[in-house]
Coordinates of C-alpha atoms and ligand atoms in Angstrom, one line a residue:
M1147 CA 0.1 -0.2 0.2
Y1148 CA 1.4 3.3 -1.1
R1149 CA -0.5 5.6 1.1
S1150 CA -2.9 5.3 3.9
H1151 CA -3.5 9.2 3.9
S1152 CA -3.4 11.9 1.3
C1153 CA -1.0 14.7 2.1
G1154 CA -4.1 17.0 2.7
E1155 CA -5.6 14.6 5.2
L1156 CA -4.0 14.6 8.5
R1157 CA -5.2 16.9 11.5
E1158 CA -4.6 16.9 15.3
S1159 CA -7.0 13.9 15.6
H1160 CA -4.5 11.6 13.9
I1161 CA -1.7 12.4 16.3
T1162 CA 0.2 9.1 17.4
N1163 CA -0.9 7.5 14.5
S1164 CA 1.2 5.5 12.6
V1165 CA 0.8 6.5 9.0
T1166 CA 2.1 6.0 5.3
L1167 CA 2.2 8.9 2.7
S1168 CA 3.3 9.3 -1.1
G1169 CA 4.0 12.2 -2.7
W1170 CA 6.5 14.8 -4.3
V1171 CA 9.2 16.6 -2.4
S1172 CA 8.3 20.1 -2.6
K1173 CA 10.6 21.8 -0.5
T1174 CA 13.5 20.5 2.0
R1175 CA 14.9 22.5 5.0
D1176 CA 18.0 21.5 6.7
K1177 CA 18.9 22.6 10.0
G1178 CA 21.7 20.4 10.5
F1179 CA 20.3 18.4 13.2
V1180 CA 16.7 18.3 11.7
V1181 CA 15.5 18.2 8.3
W1182 CA 11.9 19.3 7.1
V1183 CA 10.7 18.3 4.0
D1184 CA 7.3 19.5 2.5
L1185 CA 5.4 16.4 0.8
R1186 CA 2.9 17.5 -1.8
D1187 CA 0.1 15.7 -3.6
R1188 CA -3.2 16.7 -5.2
Y1189 CA -4.9 17.2 -1.8
G1190 CA -2.2 19.5 -0.2
I1191 CA 1.0 19.5 1.8
T1192 CA 2.0 17.4 4.7
Q1193 CA 5.5 18.5 6.6
L1194 CA 7.9 15.7 7.1
V1195 CA 10.4 15.7 10.0
F1196 CA 13.5 13.8 10.1
D1197 CA 15.1 14.3 13.6
A1198 CA 18.7 13.6 14.5
D1199 CA 17.5 12.6 17.9
R1200 CA 14.7 10.5 16.8
T1201 CA 15.7 9.2 13.6
S1202 CA 18.9 7.3 12.4
P1203 CA 21.9 9.0 11.0
E1204 CA 21.4 7.2 7.6
L1205 CA 17.8 8.3 7.2
L1206 CA 18.7 11.8 8.1
E1207 CA 21.3 11.5 5.5
Q1208 CA 18.8 10.1 3.0
A1209 CA 16.1 13.0 3.6
R1210 CA 19.1 15.6 3.2
N1211 CA 19.7 14.2 -0.5
L1212 CA 16.4 14.4 -1.4
G1213 CA 15.7 16.6 -4.7
R1214 CA 12.6 18.8 -5.6
E1215 CA 10.1 16.6 -7.0
F1216 CA 11.7 13.4 -6.2
V1217 CA 8.7 11.1 -5.7
I1218 CA 8.7 9.4 -2.1
Q1219 CA 6.9 7.1 0.3
V1220 CA 7.2 7.7 4.2
K1221 CA 6.2 5.8 7.3
G1222 CA 6.0 7.6 10.4
Q1223 CA 4.0 8.8 13.2
V1224 CA 1.8 11.9 13.2
I1225 CA 3.3 14.4 16.1
E1226 CA 2.2 17.8 17.0
R1227 CA 4.2 20.7 15.2
A1228 CA 5.9 22.9 17.6
S1229 CA 5.5 25.9 15.2
K1230 CA 2.1 25.7 14.0
N1231 CA 1.3 26.6 10.3
P1232 CA -2.2 28.5 10.4
N1233 CA -2.2 28.9 6.4
I1234 CA -2.5 25.2 5.8
P1235 CA -5.2 22.4 6.8
T1236 CA -2.3 20.0 8.1
G1237 CA -0.2 23.1 9.6
N1238 CA -1.0 21.9 13.4
I1239 CA 1.0 18.4 12.7
E1240 CA 3.7 16.9 11.2
V1241 CA 4.9 13.3 10.4
L1242 CA 8.3 12.0 12.3
V1243 CA 9.5 9.7 9.6
E1244 CA 10.6 6.1 10.3
E1245 CA 10.9 4.6 6.9
L1246 CA 11.8 6.5 3.5
V1247 CA 11.6 4.9 -0.1
I1248 CA 12.8 6.7 -2.9
L1249 CA 10.0 5.8 -5.8
N1250 CA 11.4 7.7 -8.1
T1251 CA 14.1 10.7 -8.5
S1252 CA 13.7 13.8 -10.6
K1253 CA 15.6 16.5 -12.8
T1254 CA 15.5 19.7 -11.4
P1255 CA 12.2 21.3 -12.7
P1256 CA 12.8 24.2 -15.1
F1257 CA 10.4 26.4 -13.0
T1258 CA 9.4 26.3 -9.5
I1259 CA 6.3 24.5 -8.5
E1260 CA 4.7 27.0 -6.7
N1261 CA 1.6 29.0 -6.8
E1262 CA 3.5 32.1 -8.0
T1263 CA 6.0 30.4 -10.6
D1264 CA 9.0 32.0 -12.0
G1265 CA 8.0 30.0 -15.3
G1266 CA 6.8 32.0 -18.2
E1267 CA 4.0 30.8 -20.2
D1268 CA 6.1 28.9 -23.0
L1269 CA 8.1 27.1 -20.6
R1270 CA 4.7 26.2 -18.5
M1271 CA 3.3 24.9 -21.7
K1272 CA 6.1 22.7 -22.5
Y1273 CA 6.4 21.2 -19.2
R1274 CA 2.7 21.2 -18.6
Y1275 CA 2.5 18.2 -16.5
L1276 CA 4.6 20.1 -13.9
D1277 CA 2.6 22.9 -14.4
I1278 CA -0.3 20.8 -13.3
R1279 CA 1.4 20.3 -10.2
R1280 CA 1.0 24.0 -9.2
N1281 CA -2.2 24.7 -7.1
P1282 CA -3.7 27.2 -9.8
V1283 CA -3.8 25.0 -12.5
K1284 CA -4.7 22.1 -10.5
D1285 CA -7.7 23.7 -8.8
N1286 CA -9.0 24.9 -12.2
L1287 CA -9.1 21.7 -13.8
I1288 CA -10.7 20.3 -10.6
F1289 CA -13.1 23.4 -10.6
R1290 CA -13.9 22.4 -14.4
S1291 CA -14.4 18.9 -13.4
K1292 CA -17.0 19.7 -10.8
V1293 CA -18.8 21.9 -13.3
T1294 CA -18.9 19.0 -16.0
M1295 CA -20.4 16.7 -13.1
E1296 CA -23.0 19.1 -12.3
V1297 CA -24.0 19.6 -16.0
R1298 CA -24.2 15.8 -16.2
K1299 CA -26.3 15.5 -13.2
Y1300 CA -28.8 18.5 -13.9
L1301 CA -29.6 17.3 -17.6
S1302 CA -29.6 13.7 -16.8
N1303 CA -32.3 14.5 -13.9
Q1304 CA -34.1 16.4 -16.7
D1305 CA -34.2 13.0 -18.7
F1306 CA -31.7 14.2 -20.9
I1307 CA -29.6 11.5 -22.8
E1308 CA -25.6 11.7 -23.6
V1309 CA -25.0 10.4 -27.0
E1310 CA -21.8 10.5 -28.6
T1311 CA -21.6 11.4 -32.3
P1312 CA -18.6 10.6 -34.5
Y1313 CA -15.5 12.9 -35.0
L1314 CA -14.8 11.7 -38.6
I1315 CA -17.5 13.1 -40.7
K1316 CA -18.1 15.5 -43.4
S1317 CA -18.2 19.3 -42.9
T1318 CA -20.8 21.1 -40.6
P1319 CA -20.7 24.8 -41.6
E1320 CA -20.4 27.0 -38.3
G1321 CA -18.5 29.7 -39.9
A1322 CA -14.8 28.3 -39.7
R1323 CA -12.7 26.3 -41.4
D1324 CA -12.5 22.7 -41.3
F1325 CA -9.7 20.5 -39.9
V1326 CA -9.4 17.7 -42.5
V1327 CA -8.3 13.8 -42.1
P1328 CA -7.2 12.1 -45.1
S1329 CA -8.9 8.6 -45.6
R1330 CA -6.5 5.8 -46.3
M1331 CA -9.4 3.3 -47.5
N1332 CA -11.0 6.0 -49.6
E1333 CA -8.2 7.5 -51.8
G1334 CA -8.2 11.0 -52.5
Q1335 CA -11.2 11.7 -49.9
F1336 CA -11.2 13.4 -46.6
Y1337 CA -13.0 13.3 -43.3
A1338 CA -13.7 16.8 -41.7
L1339 CA -13.5 17.1 -37.8
P1340 CA -16.8 18.6 -36.6
Q1341 CA -17.1 22.2 -36.0
S1342 CA -19.8 20.9 -34.0
P1343 CA -22.2 18.1 -33.7
Q1344 CA -25.0 20.3 -35.0
T1345 CA -26.4 17.9 -38.0
F1346 CA -26.1 14.7 -36.0
K1347 CA -28.2 16.0 -32.9
Q1348 CA -30.8 17.4 -35.2
L1349 CA -30.7 13.8 -36.8
L1350 CA -31.0 12.3 -33.2
M1351 CA -34.4 14.3 -32.9
V1352 CA -35.3 12.6 -36.3
G1353 CA -34.6 9.4 -34.6
G1354 CA -36.7 10.1 -31.3
M1355 CA -34.3 10.9 -29.0
D1356 CA -36.1 13.9 -27.7
K1357 CA -33.5 15.4 -25.1
Y1358 CA -29.9 14.9 -26.0
F1359 CA -26.8 16.4 -25.0
Q1360 CA -23.2 15.6 -25.0
I1361 CA -20.1 17.1 -23.8
V1362 CA -17.8 17.1 -26.7
K1363 CA -14.9 18.4 -28.6
C1364 CA -15.7 20.8 -31.4
F1365 CA -12.8 21.8 -34.2
R1366 CA -12.2 24.8 -35.7
D1367 CA -9.6 26.2 -38.0
E1368 CA -9.7 29.7 -37.5
D1369 CA -7.1 32.5 -37.0
L1370 CA -6.5 32.3 -33.5
R1371 CA -7.6 35.3 -32.1
A1372 CA -6.7 36.0 -28.6
D1373 CA -8.2 33.3 -26.0
R1374 CA -9.6 31.0 -28.8
Q1375 CA -8.3 27.2 -29.1
P1376 CA -8.7 25.1 -32.3
E1377 CA -10.3 22.3 -30.5
F1378 CA -12.7 23.2 -27.5
T1379 CA -15.6 21.7 -25.7
Q1380 CA -19.0 22.3 -25.9
I1381 CA -22.0 21.4 -23.6
D1382 CA -24.3 20.3 -26.9
C1383 CA -28.0 20.0 -26.3
E1384 CA -31.0 19.4 -28.6
M1385 CA -34.6 19.0 -27.6
A1386 CA -37.4 17.9 -29.8
F1387 CA -41.1 19.5 -29.6
V1388 CA -40.0 22.7 -28.4
E1389 CA -40.4 26.4 -29.0
Q1390 CA -37.8 28.9 -28.2
E1391 CA -39.3 29.6 -24.9
D1392 CA -38.9 25.9 -23.7
I1393 CA -35.2 26.2 -24.6
L1394 CA -34.7 29.0 -22.8
S1395 CA -36.3 28.1 -19.6
A1396 CA -34.6 24.5 -19.6
F1397 CA -31.0 26.1 -20.0
E1398 CA -32.0 28.9 -17.4
G1399 CA -32.5 26.2 -15.3
L1400 CA -29.1 24.7 -16.1
T1401 CA -27.3 27.9 -15.7
K1402 CA -28.7 28.5 -12.4
H1403 CA -28.3 25.4 -11.0
L1404 CA -24.8 25.8 -12.1
L1405 CA -24.3 29.1 -10.4
K1406 CA -25.7 27.7 -7.1
E1407 CA -23.8 24.8 -7.1
V1408 CA -20.3 25.6 -7.8
K1409 CA -20.7 29.4 -6.8
G1410 CA -22.9 29.5 -4.2
V1411 CA -24.9 32.3 -5.9
E1412 CA -28.8 32.7 -6.6
I1413 CA -29.8 34.3 -9.7
D1414 CA -33.5 34.6 -10.6
S1415 CA -33.5 37.1 -13.4
F1416 CA -32.4 36.4 -17.0
P1417 CA -33.4 39.6 -18.7
R1418 CA -34.4 39.5 -22.2
M1419 CA -32.8 41.7 -24.8
T1420 CA -33.3 42.1 -28.6
F1421 CA -30.1 42.0 -30.7
D1422 CA -31.2 45.5 -32.1
E1423 CA -31.3 46.5 -28.2
A1424 CA -28.2 45.0 -27.5
M1425 CA -26.3 46.8 -30.3
A1426 CA -27.9 50.1 -29.9
K1427 CA -27.4 50.0 -25.9
Y1428 CA -24.1 48.4 -25.8
G1429 CA -22.9 48.2 -29.5
N1430 CA -22.4 44.7 -28.9
D1431 CA -24.2 41.5 -28.9
K1432 CA -22.9 40.1 -25.8
P1433 CA -23.4 43.1 -23.6
D1434 CA -22.0 43.0 -19.9
I1435 CA -24.7 44.3 -17.9
R1436 CA -22.9 44.2 -14.3
F1437 CA -22.7 48.0 -14.9
G1438 CA -24.5 50.8 -16.6
M1439 CA -22.8 53.1 -19.0
E1440 CA -25.3 52.6 -21.6
F1441 CA -25.2 54.5 -25.0
G1442 CA -27.0 57.5 -25.8
E1443 CA -27.3 58.1 -29.6
L1444 CA -26.8 61.8 -30.0
N1445 CA -27.6 62.4 -33.8
E1446 CA -30.8 64.6 -33.1
V1447 CA -29.0 66.7 -30.3
T1448 CA -25.7 67.4 -32.2
Q1449 CA -26.5 67.5 -36.1
H1450 CA -27.8 70.9 -36.2
K1451 CA -24.4 72.9 -35.7
E1452 CA -21.6 73.8 -37.7
F1453 CA -19.5 70.4 -36.5
N1454 CA -19.0 68.8 -39.6
V1455 CA -17.6 65.4 -38.0
F1456 CA -20.8 65.0 -36.6
N1457 CA -23.0 66.2 -39.2
S1458 CA -21.5 63.8 -41.8
A1459 CA -21.7 60.7 -39.4
E1460 CA -24.1 58.0 -39.8
L1461 CA -24.0 57.8 -35.9
V1462 CA -23.0 60.1 -33.2
V1463 CA -23.2 58.2 -29.8
G1464 CA -21.7 58.7 -26.1
I1465 CA -21.2 57.1 -23.0
A1466 CA -21.1 58.6 -19.4
V1467 CA -17.9 57.7 -17.5
P1468 CA -18.8 57.5 -13.8
R1469 CA -16.9 60.3 -12.3
G1470 CA -14.8 60.9 -15.2
N1471 CA -14.8 64.3 -14.6
S1472 CA -11.9 63.8 -12.3
Y1473 CA -9.8 62.5 -15.5
T1474 CA -7.2 65.1 -16.2
R1475 CA -6.5 66.4 -19.5
K1476 CA -3.7 64.4 -19.9
E1477 CA -5.8 61.2 -19.0
I1478 CA -8.2 62.2 -21.4
D1479 CA -5.7 62.7 -24.2
K1480 CA -4.6 59.1 -23.3
L1481 CA -8.1 57.8 -23.7
T1482 CA -8.3 59.4 -27.0
D1483 CA -5.0 57.8 -28.2
W1484 CA -6.3 54.4 -26.8
V1485 CA -9.6 54.7 -29.0
K1486 CA -7.5 55.6 -32.1
R1487 CA -5.1 52.7 -31.8
P1488 CA -5.6 50.2 -34.7
Q1489 CA -7.3 47.6 -32.4
V1490 CA -10.3 50.1 -31.8
G1491 CA -9.8 52.2 -35.1
A1492 CA -11.6 55.6 -33.9
L1493 CA -10.5 58.7 -35.8
G1494 CA -11.0 60.7 -32.5
M1495 CA -12.9 61.5 -29.5
V1496 CA -15.0 64.4 -28.4
Y1497 CA -15.7 64.8 -24.5
C1498 CA -17.5 66.7 -22.6
R1499 CA -17.2 67.1 -18.9
C1500 CA -20.1 67.3 -16.4
N1501 CA -19.2 69.7 -13.4
E1502 CA -20.4 69.3 -10.1
D1503 CA -22.0 72.5 -10.4
G1504 CA -24.2 71.4 -13.3
S1505 CA -22.5 73.2 -15.9
F1506 CA -20.4 71.4 -18.8
K1507 CA -16.8 71.9 -20.6
S1508 CA -16.7 70.0 -24.1
S1509 CA -13.7 69.8 -26.3
V1510 CA -16.2 71.1 -28.9
D1511 CA -17.5 74.0 -26.9
K1512 CA -17.1 76.4 -30.4
F1513 CA -20.0 74.5 -31.6
Y1514 CA -22.2 73.5 -28.8
D1515 CA -23.7 75.6 -26.0
Q1516 CA -24.7 74.8 -22.3
E1517 CA -28.1 74.0 -23.4
D1518 CA -27.1 71.4 -26.2
L1519 CA -24.5 70.0 -23.8
A1520 CA -27.4 69.4 -21.1
K1521 CA -29.0 67.4 -24.0
W1522 CA -26.1 65.1 -24.1
A1523 CA -26.0 64.6 -20.8
E1524 CA -29.6 63.7 -20.6
A1525 CA -29.0 61.3 -23.7
T1526 CA -26.0 59.3 -22.0
N1527 CA -27.5 59.9 -18.5
A1528 CA -24.6 61.4 -17.2
K1529 CA -24.7 63.0 -13.8
P1530 CA -22.4 66.1 -12.4
G1531 CA -19.2 64.8 -12.1
D1532 CA -19.2 62.5 -15.0
L1533 CA -17.3 62.4 -18.4
I1534 CA -19.3 62.2 -21.4
C1535 CA -17.1 60.5 -24.6
V1536 CA -18.6 60.7 -28.0
L1537 CA -17.6 58.9 -30.9
S1538 CA -19.0 59.4 -34.4
G1539 CA -18.8 57.5 -37.8
A1540 CA -20.5 54.6 -39.6
T1541 CA -22.9 52.9 -37.3
N1542 CA -21.4 49.3 -37.0
K1543 CA -17.8 50.6 -36.7
V1544 CA -18.7 53.4 -33.9
R1545 CA -20.5 50.9 -32.0
A1546 CA -17.8 48.4 -31.6
Q1547 CA -15.4 51.0 -31.0
L1548 CA -17.8 52.7 -28.2
S1549 CA -18.4 49.2 -27.0
A1550 CA -14.4 48.7 -26.6
L1551 CA -14.1 51.9 -24.9
R1552 CA -17.1 51.0 -22.6
M1553 CA -15.3 47.6 -21.4
E1554 CA -12.0 49.2 -21.1
L1555 CA -13.1 52.1 -18.6
A1556 CA -15.3 49.4 -17.0
T1557 CA -12.3 47.1 -16.3
R1558 CA -10.1 50.4 -15.1
L1559 CA -12.9 51.6 -13.1
G1560 CA -13.3 48.2 -11.3
L1561 CA -17.0 47.4 -12.3
R1562 CA -16.2 44.0 -14.0
K1563 CA -16.1 42.1 -10.6
N1564 CA -15.4 38.3 -11.1
T1565 CA -17.7 37.7 -8.0
E1566 CA -20.8 39.2 -9.7
F1567 CA -22.9 37.3 -12.2
A1568 CA -25.3 38.8 -14.6
P1569 CA -26.9 36.6 -17.2
L1570 CA -29.0 37.7 -20.1
W1571 CA -30.7 36.5 -23.2
V1572 CA -30.1 38.0 -26.4
I1573 CA -32.6 37.0 -28.8
D1574 CA -33.9 37.9 -32.2
F1575 CA -31.0 37.6 -34.1
P1576 CA -30.8 38.6 -37.8
L1577 CA -31.1 35.4 -39.8
L1578 CA -28.2 36.4 -42.3
E1579 CA -25.4 38.5 -42.4
L1580 CA -23.8 40.2 -45.2
D1581 CA -20.3 39.6 -45.8
E1582 CA -19.2 42.9 -46.8
E1583 CA -16.0 41.7 -48.7
T1584 CA -18.1 39.4 -51.0
G1585 CA -21.4 40.8 -51.0
H1586 CA -22.8 37.7 -50.2
Y1587 CA -25.1 36.5 -47.0
H1588 CA -24.0 33.9 -44.7
A1589 CA -26.3 32.4 -41.9
M1590 CA -25.6 34.4 -38.8
H1591 CA -25.8 31.2 -36.5
H1592 CA -25.9 28.5 -39.0
P1593 CA -27.8 27.4 -41.9
F1594 CA -30.0 25.1 -40.1
T1595 CA -31.7 28.0 -38.1
S1596 CA -35.2 28.8 -38.8
P1597 CA -36.5 32.2 -39.5
K1598 CA -39.1 33.7 -37.3
P1599 CA -42.5 32.6 -38.1
G1600 CA -44.0 34.4 -41.2
Q1601 CA -40.6 35.8 -42.2
L1602 CA -39.8 33.2 -44.8
E1603 CA -41.3 35.4 -47.7
L1604 CA -39.2 38.4 -46.7
L1605 CA -36.1 36.5 -47.5
E1606 CA -37.1 37.0 -51.1
T1607 CA -37.1 40.9 -50.9
Y1608 CA -35.5 42.1 -48.0
P1609 CA -33.0 39.2 -46.5
A1610 CA -31.4 41.5 -44.1
A1611 CA -34.4 42.4 -42.4
V1612 CA -35.3 38.8 -41.5
R1613 CA -35.0 37.7 -38.1
A1614 CA -34.0 34.2 -36.6
N1615 CA -35.3 32.3 -33.8
A1616 CA -31.9 32.2 -32.7
Y1617 CA -30.6 33.4 -29.1
D1618 CA -27.5 33.6 -27.1
L1619 CA -26.8 33.2 -23.4
V1620 CA -24.7 35.9 -22.4
L1621 CA -23.0 36.1 -19.1
N1622 CA -20.9 38.9 -18.0
G1623 CA -19.9 40.2 -21.3
N1624 CA -19.2 36.8 -22.9
E1625 CA -21.5 34.8 -25.1
I1626 CA -21.4 31.5 -23.1
G1627 CA -24.2 30.0 -25.3
G1628 CA -26.0 30.0 -28.2
G1629 CA -28.4 28.1 -30.4
S1630 CA -31.8 28.1 -32.4
I1631 CA -35.0 26.6 -33.2
R1632 CA -34.1 24.5 -36.4
I1633 CA -35.8 24.2 -39.8
H1634 CA -37.4 20.7 -40.0
D1635 CA -38.8 20.5 -43.2
K1636 CA -37.2 20.0 -46.7
E1637 CA -38.4 22.9 -48.4
T1638 CA -37.7 25.4 -45.8
Q1639 CA -34.2 24.0 -45.5
A1640 CA -33.6 24.0 -49.7
T1641 CA -35.0 27.7 -49.5
M1642 CA -32.3 28.6 -47.0
F1643 CA -29.4 27.1 -49.0
R1644 CA -30.5 28.6 -51.9
H1645 CA -30.6 32.0 -50.2
L1646 CA -26.9 31.1 -48.9
G1647 CA -25.7 30.5 -52.4
F1648 CA -25.7 26.9 -52.9
T1649 CA -27.2 25.5 -56.0
P1650 CA -29.8 22.7 -55.4
E1651 CA -26.9 20.2 -56.3
E1652 CA -24.4 21.7 -53.9
A1653 CA -27.0 21.6 -51.1
K1654 CA -28.0 17.9 -52.0
A1655 CA -24.2 16.9 -52.2
Q1656 CA -23.2 18.5 -48.9
F1657 CA -26.6 18.0 -47.1
G1658 CA -28.7 15.4 -48.8
F1659 CA -28.7 13.2 -45.8
L1660 CA -30.3 15.8 -43.7
M1661 CA -33.0 16.8 -46.2
D1662 CA -33.7 13.3 -46.6
A1663 CA -34.0 12.7 -42.9
F1664 CA -36.2 15.7 -42.9
Q1665 CA -38.9 13.6 -45.0
Y1666 CA -39.3 10.9 -42.7
G1667 CA -41.2 12.6 -39.9
A1668 CA -38.6 15.1 -38.4
P1669 CA -40.3 16.6 -35.3
P1670 CA -40.1 20.4 -34.5
H1671 CA -36.6 20.7 -32.7
G1672 CA -34.4 23.2 -31.5
G1673 CA -31.4 23.5 -29.2
I1674 CA -28.3 25.0 -27.7
A1675 CA -24.5 24.7 -27.1
F1676 CA -22.5 26.1 -24.3
G1677 CA -18.8 26.8 -24.6
L1678 CA -17.8 24.7 -21.4
D1679 CA -14.2 26.2 -21.7
R1680 CA -15.3 29.8 -21.4
L1681 CA -18.2 29.0 -19.0
V1682 CA -15.8 27.2 -16.6
A1683 CA -13.4 30.3 -16.9
I1684 CA -16.0 32.9 -16.2
L1685 CA -17.5 31.1 -13.2
G1686 CA -14.1 30.4 -12.0
G1687 CA -13.8 34.2 -12.0
Q1688 CA -11.0 34.4 -14.7
E1689 CA -10.9 35.3 -18.5
T1690 CA -8.5 33.0 -20.1
I1691 CA -9.7 29.6 -21.1
R1692 CA -6.3 28.1 -21.5
D1693 CA -6.0 28.2 -17.8
F1694 CA -9.0 25.6 -17.5
I1695 CA -7.6 23.4 -20.2
A1696 CA -5.2 20.6 -19.3
F1697 CA -3.2 20.5 -22.4
P1698 CA -4.0 23.6 -24.3
K1699 CA -2.4 24.8 -27.4
N1700 CA -0.6 28.4 -28.0
N1701 CA -1.5 31.3 -30.1
S1702 CA -0.2 29.6 -33.3
G1703 CA -2.3 26.5 -32.6
R1704 CA 0.7 24.4 -31.4
D1705 CA 1.0 22.0 -28.5
V1706 CA 4.8 22.8 -27.6
M1707 CA 4.9 19.9 -24.9
I1708 CA 4.3 17.2 -27.5
D1709 CA 5.4 19.4 -30.5
A1710 CA 2.1 19.1 -32.9
P1711 CA 1.5 19.6 -35.6
A1712 CA 4.6 17.8 -37.1
P1713 CA 5.5 16.5 -40.5
I1714 CA 4.7 13.0 -41.0
D1715 CA 7.1 10.5 -42.8
K1716 CA 7.2 9.8 -46.5
E1717 CA 5.7 6.2 -46.1
Q1718 CA 2.7 7.6 -44.0
L1719 CA 2.0 10.2 -47.2
K1720 CA 2.0 7.6 -49.7
E1721 CA -0.4 5.3 -47.8
L1722 CA -2.8 8.1 -47.7
N1723 CA -2.0 8.8 -51.2
L1724 CA -0.8 12.3 -50.5
K1725 CA 2.0 14.5 -52.0
L1726 CA 3.3 17.7 -50.4
D1727 CA 3.5 20.7 -52.6
I1728 CA 5.6 22.7 -50.3
Ligands
LIG3150 N1 -24.2 24.2 -33.3 C1 -24.4 25.5 -32.8 C2 -22.9 26.0 -32.5 O1 -22.1 25.6 -32.2 C3 -25.0 25.4 -31.7 C4 -26.7 25.2 -31.7 O2 -27.0 25.8 -32.4 O3 -27.3 24.4 -30.9 O4 -22.9 27.3 -32.2

């Protein structure tokens, strides 16, 4: 038996017990006549003591020679510590060692295995197995496991069945490139890895499975913007005989359950906001509503003077920064530089100070008098002491820019507290989205999403106006889930494909299986998928999903530990009938 207890288990009640522990040598302190060793495992740290008076000189010598991260087994007696450590649960006791076995030695680790390590990100990723020994990483993985267990518990209690769907499939268009896998047995042909199990879960509904879920890997070959992973995990769900309302209430239930079980937070209200409202109020379809700073549209109150920048803009819009009037001129200039950075892309920023005495001082006083500025304050809900920041230009761009500024300022002002949770549903998304480069429409969610009832005809005349039965669950400024009520009849699906630019032949070649299935009694159905990595990170009060993934990839999609992707040898290429053209 390697161990009778874990390294996090022993307390004063165990004093005098004989115990066996196994773990890693975290730290050794050699005082000559005594050696202390911190022994670590997943559960904690227990102090071992080797004492010249009470143990043999050989044993003391052995302890002295233990290196960091050696794996050892010890037998000994639990004794009371002379100087207690109130910071750890085992801090009142130590184990007086009688026997020591070195189970394995270790090279000196390339970084310290401590909460605050000296190892940079690259090094930690290369030796991720050592990184996982550190509390912050270990705790995140345990937290993730807890969240997934709660998901499974909740959904299975609600009669959902977990079904696995294949990874070697044909493309599912979810807006990214596919990862492809060559088929050896089918020369010149490729599988695609699923961007999501979308079509399979719909086929499960046709198969009568009625309530499905799966905690599943999805693969999307995208340029990796910050905090995206080429493979990520979804809580993928689908239900038959449901309307939007049924889905929203089912998954509000799941979200409430998770918040309660893993955070102890009870949330009743899941406000709903249409896509249009979210864009107008927050410039963003995933608004963080933990704080105000809502957009105030200023076209009406600015476009009647000689200020051409505003007069020629499609949208003039501002936000009130709470207590922002305390900013110095220099600080405001810095803010202006911030919005002018290429990542944000504004051309400039107009501001207006709201003085405590009710007067205003703006950067465009030449054009606007106090009465005008009072209207700005009214529209942005600015109070005395605030600062109004105003941007102008083409609607979509300006909204994105002001949204970036709003989030940045809220972060700086400490308004994005990671202990507060503010979920909401964003509903009524547009069905289609115009790709400005190609001039073609794409499905905003995916091609299987149904238009709102009665709007199918509008697709012919005014496609941009068609709204979808699609919804996103947003938490603290992040989209944590998204889904839709699906099309479940062949004709509507064919119409949708036509609007997306597929010829009937192309649609049949790619999605014939789905449209065939729709002819065999497909029930009305809909679903949702949650991004598990992000959900866990937010619940964990952090923003980086990589910290909650055991073996993540870096920003170039590489696993630096196993060094993948990597070339394959000539024989393998030949077997696959592949020739490289590089
Ligand atoms: N398959 C969708 C996605 O990955 C989710 C859904 O519509 O259920 O976003």
